XYZ file of N, CA and C in Angstrom:
312
model
N 8.833 -7.384 25.790
C 9.938 -7.728 24.870
C 9.336 -7.635 23.586
N 10.269 -7.241 22.475
C 9.771 -7.109 21.040
C 10.178 -8.427 20.419
N 9.415 -8.678 19.375
C 9.747 -9.945 18.546
C 9.709 -9.534 17.163
N 10.490 -10.194 16.251
C 10.599 -10.126 14.951
C 10.241 -11.205 14.250
N 9.138 -11.139 13.397
C 8.593 -12.363 12.805
C 9.495 -12.676 11.512
N 9.746 -14.031 11.499
C 10.340 -14.576 10.533
C 9.815 -14.414 9.080
N 10.570 -14.067 7.960
C 9.948 -14.106 6.650
C 9.676 -15.368 6.204
N 10.236 -16.474 6.904
C 9.784 -17.828 6.374
C 8.647 -18.310 7.338
N 7.760 -19.020 6.916
C 6.695 -19.525 7.609
C 7.094 -20.531 8.744
N 6.585 -20.255 9.939
C 6.658 -21.129 11.006
C 8.104 -21.571 11.312
N 9.041 -20.635 10.954
C 10.657 -21.018 11.409
C 10.534 -20.826 12.941
N 11.151 -21.790 13.551
C 11.138 -21.607 15.186
C 12.509 -21.237 15.557
N 13.348 -20.768 14.832
C 14.531 -20.288 15.334
C 14.339 -19.078 15.979
N 15.010 -18.890 17.134
C 14.929 -17.682 17.891
C 15.782 -17.684 19.129
N 16.105 -16.574 19.467
C 16.976 -16.381 20.863
C 16.511 -15.257 21.492
N 16.494 -15.481 22.903
C 16.057 -14.406 23.702
C 17.304 -13.923 24.555
N 17.372 -12.515 24.653
C 18.504 -11.963 25.501
C 18.072 -11.077 26.428
N 18.615 -10.829 27.647
C 18.462 -9.938 28.582
C 19.504 -9.074 28.967
N 19.190 -7.802 29.253
C 20.394 -6.941 29.813
C 20.480 -7.021 31.110
N 21.710 -7.332 31.620
C 22.034 -7.565 32.959
C 23.199 -6.462 33.281
N 23.667 -6.510 34.439
C 24.508 -5.662 34.857
C 26.063 -5.708 34.155
N 26.236 -6.883 33.742
C 27.404 -7.163 33.053
C 27.440 -7.066 31.473
N 26.170 -6.910 31.026
C 25.840 -6.927 29.632
C 24.751 -7.791 29.142
N 24.710 -7.953 27.803
C 23.604 -8.850 27.489
C 23.914 -10.439 27.676
N 22.873 -10.978 28.127
C 22.972 -12.648 28.339
C 22.048 -13.330 27.591
N 22.489 -14.412 26.879
C 21.440 -15.164 26.109
C 20.815 -16.119 27.275
N 19.408 -16.021 27.269
C 18.567 -16.640 28.192
C 18.038 -17.864 27.556
N 17.807 -17.996 26.303
C 17.262 -19.331 25.726
C 17.524 -19.092 24.227
N 17.643 -20.212 23.638
C 17.694 -20.219 22.048
C 17.141 -21.454 21.337
N 16.844 -21.237 20.305
C 16.410 -22.509 19.393
C 17.116 -22.230 17.987
N 17.959 -23.054 17.503
C 18.576 -22.848 16.295
C 18.029 -23.706 15.172
N 16.920 -24.240 15.294
C 16.311 -25.230 14.303
C 15.724 -24.310 13.279
N 16.083 -24.467 12.051
C 15.354 -23.663 10.922
C 14.585 -24.551 10.034
N 13.699 -24.135 9.282
C 12.999 -24.759 8.301
C 13.230 -24.494 7.020
N 14.591 -23.679 6.712
C 14.963 -23.224 5.394
C 16.477 -23.250 5.464
N 17.108 -22.959 4.219
C 18.542 -22.931 4.133
C 19.221 -21.654 4.894
N 20.068 -21.914 5.607
C 20.912 -20.800 6.048
C 22.258 -20.350 5.635
N 22.644 -20.919 4.466
C 23.989 -20.619 3.896
C 24.060 -19.211 3.371
N 25.134 -18.865 3.451
C 25.660 -17.597 3.117
C 25.109 -16.895 1.641
N 25.066 -17.958 0.643
C 24.507 -17.714 -0.650
C 23.066 -17.530 -0.554
N 22.205 -18.045 0.305
C 20.891 -17.794 0.581
C 20.622 -16.557 1.232
N 21.468 -16.159 2.019
C 21.229 -14.976 2.896
C 21.339 -13.673 2.098
N 21.982 -13.820 0.979
C 22.239 -12.511 0.254
C 20.632 -12.140 -0.045
N 19.846 -12.875 -0.203
C 18.385 -12.542 -0.568
C 17.714 -11.916 0.516
N 18.178 -12.022 1.869
C 17.486 -11.616 2.924
C 17.324 -10.159 2.900
N 16.061 -9.599 3.128
C 15.746 -8.114 3.142
C 16.824 -7.301 3.958
N 17.118 -7.791 5.208
C 17.997 -7.021 6.064
C 19.455 -6.929 5.446
N 19.941 -7.988 4.670
C 21.184 -7.927 4.159
C 21.216 -6.842 2.970
N 20.159 -6.922 2.111
C 19.964 -6.016 1.170
C 19.787 -4.438 1.383
N 19.332 -4.294 2.512
C 18.944 -2.796 2.894
C 20.270 -1.880 2.682
N 20.084 -0.702 2.186
C 21.080 0.178 2.242
C 21.110 0.994 3.273
N 22.352 1.550 3.729
C 22.308 2.583 4.865
C 21.935 3.859 4.212
N 21.662 4.927 5.172
C 21.344 6.223 4.690
C 22.408 6.907 3.858
N 23.666 6.474 4.336
C 24.709 7.060 3.584
C 24.958 6.545 2.213
N 24.741 5.168 2.070
C 24.707 4.402 0.670
C 23.730 5.051 -0.084
N 22.454 5.106 0.447
C 21.339 5.724 -0.521
C 21.697 6.956 -0.877
N 22.117 7.931 -0.086
C 22.509 9.388 -0.358
C 23.611 9.312 -1.603
N 24.762 8.517 -1.329
C 25.799 8.444 -2.322
C 25.142 7.837 -3.628
N 24.389 6.912 -3.678
C 23.796 6.354 -4.793
C 22.440 6.918 -5.472
N 22.100 8.053 -4.710
C 20.840 8.711 -5.188
C 20.668 9.149 -6.647
N 21.813 9.701 -7.261
C 21.717 9.963 -8.602
C 21.553 8.840 -9.527
N 22.281 7.776 -9.177
C 22.223 6.395 -9.945
C 20.776 6.016 -9.844
N 20.142 5.925 -8.472
C 18.894 5.415 -8.458
C 17.812 6.147 -9.077
N 17.848 7.426 -9.084
C 16.812 8.267 -9.641
C 17.047 8.284 -11.137
N 18.203 8.434 -11.741
C 18.238 8.762 -13.150
C 18.701 7.573 -14.092
N 19.059 6.489 -13.706
C 19.300 5.457 -14.525
C 17.847 4.750 -14.810
N 17.633 4.657 -16.178
C 16.360 4.117 -16.571
C 16.053 2.655 -16.277
N 17.086 2.037 -16.342
C 17.104 0.414 -16.265
C 17.277 -0.015 -14.820
N 16.509 -0.563 -14.244
C 16.593 -1.258 -12.886
C 18.004 -2.263 -12.725
N 18.287 -2.863 -13.998
C 19.324 -3.662 -13.913
C 20.589 -2.841 -13.924
N 20.565 -1.830 -14.413
C 21.791 -0.694 -14.220
C 21.968 -0.349 -12.750
N 20.867 0.020 -12.171
C 20.883 0.445 -10.800
C 21.545 -0.702 -9.843
N 20.920 -1.878 -10.171
C 21.309 -3.232 -9.475
C 22.789 -3.356 -9.550
N 23.161 -3.286 -10.783
C 24.666 -3.517 -10.942
C 25.587 -2.517 -10.362
N 25.081 -1.276 -10.467
C 25.904 -0.130 -9.791
C 25.793 -0.340 -8.138
N 24.902 -0.707 -7.636
C 24.765 -0.837 -6.194
C 25.702 -2.130 -5.818
N 25.627 -3.067 -6.638
C 26.537 -4.316 -6.294
C 27.912 -3.931 -6.407
N 28.365 -3.113 -7.412
C 29.793 -2.761 -7.630
C 30.124 -1.905 -6.493
N 29.240 -1.033 -5.972
C 29.738 -0.045 -5.075
C 29.556 -0.470 -3.551
N 28.824 -1.427 -3.281
C 28.291 -1.709 -1.873
C 28.626 -3.239 -1.598
N 28.573 -4.086 -2.724
C 28.628 -5.488 -2.544
C 27.174 -6.126 -2.173
N 26.150 -5.361 -2.092
C 24.979 -5.803 -1.928
C 24.125 -6.105 -3.086
N 23.310 -7.138 -2.868
C 22.580 -7.573 -4.147
C 21.107 -7.306 -3.789
N 20.703 -6.166 -4.634
C 19.267 -5.835 -4.273
C 18.325 -6.391 -5.631
N 17.302 -6.343 -5.572
C 16.244 -6.680 -6.458
C 15.541 -5.466 -7.213
N 14.958 -5.766 -8.209
C 14.095 -4.715 -8.934
C 13.094 -4.061 -8.107
N 12.373 -4.964 -7.347
C 11.431 -4.296 -6.206
C 11.995 -3.400 -5.411
N 13.382 -3.876 -4.852
C 13.943 -2.823 -3.944
C 14.429 -1.485 -4.587
N 14.807 -1.415 -5.980
C 15.122 -0.362 -6.711
C 13.663 0.528 -6.932
N 12.587 -0.271 -7.137
C 11.455 0.573 -7.281
C 10.946 1.187 -5.978
N 11.225 0.431 -4.950
C 10.874 1.144 -3.604
C 11.886 2.339 -3.186
N 12.985 2.143 -3.451
C 13.966 3.242 -3.366
C 13.686 4.424 -4.057
N 13.408 4.123 -5.302
C 12.981 5.276 -6.216
C 11.741 6.140 -5.811
N 10.710 5.380 -5.432
C 9.581 5.873 -4.787
C 9.817 6.722 -3.412
N 10.714 6.271 -2.567
C 11.182 6.961 -1.295
C 11.840 8.137 -1.619
N 12.962 8.094 -2.538
C 13.753 9.107 -2.820
C 13.098 10.329 -3.413
N 12.211 9.935 -4.574
C 11.439 10.968 -5.259
C 10.410 11.731 -4.300
N 9.828 10.989 -3.431
C 8.886 11.627 -2.409
C 9.763 12.505 -1.456
N 10.930 12.144 -1.227
C 11.707 12.912 -0.334
C 12.052 14.190 -1.108
N 12.520 14.100 -2.328
C 12.701 15.385 -2.997
C 11.450 16.332 -3.093
N 10.331 15.661 -3.402
C 9.105 16.446 -3.580
C 8.884 17.305 -2.250
N 8.985 16.775 -1.058
C 8.725 17.223 0.272
C 9.746 18.202 0.785
N 10.929 18.107 0.137
C 12.036 18.897 0.748
C 12.175 20.203 -0.243
N 11.381 20.422 -1.238
C 11.324 21.478 -2.182
C 10.401 22.488 -1.695
C-alpha cells in the first residue's frame, strides 16, 4: 500500500481503501486534522495549484515570456481559476525551458 505524507506536520488524518469486486471500499478513516481545512485554506495546497499538462501547454508563452511573476500569476488565475505562487512560476519556467532545450 502506498502512502502520501501530509505537508502538515503530524496530521493524523487519513483513509484506507481496498479494491474489491464491487469497487473501492473504505476500510478505515481518521478525519481529525491539526490544521484548517476550509476552502480558502485549500487554495494554497500544492495539489490544488498544480496545472494540468494541457493548461501548461496553453500557458507556455505567458509563463516563459512575461518578465513579471505577478503577471504570470494573474494570467493563470484568470484562465484557470488556480492560485499559483511565485515559486510555482519559477519551477514551471525551469521545467518548460529545460523541455525546450532538450526537444531542440
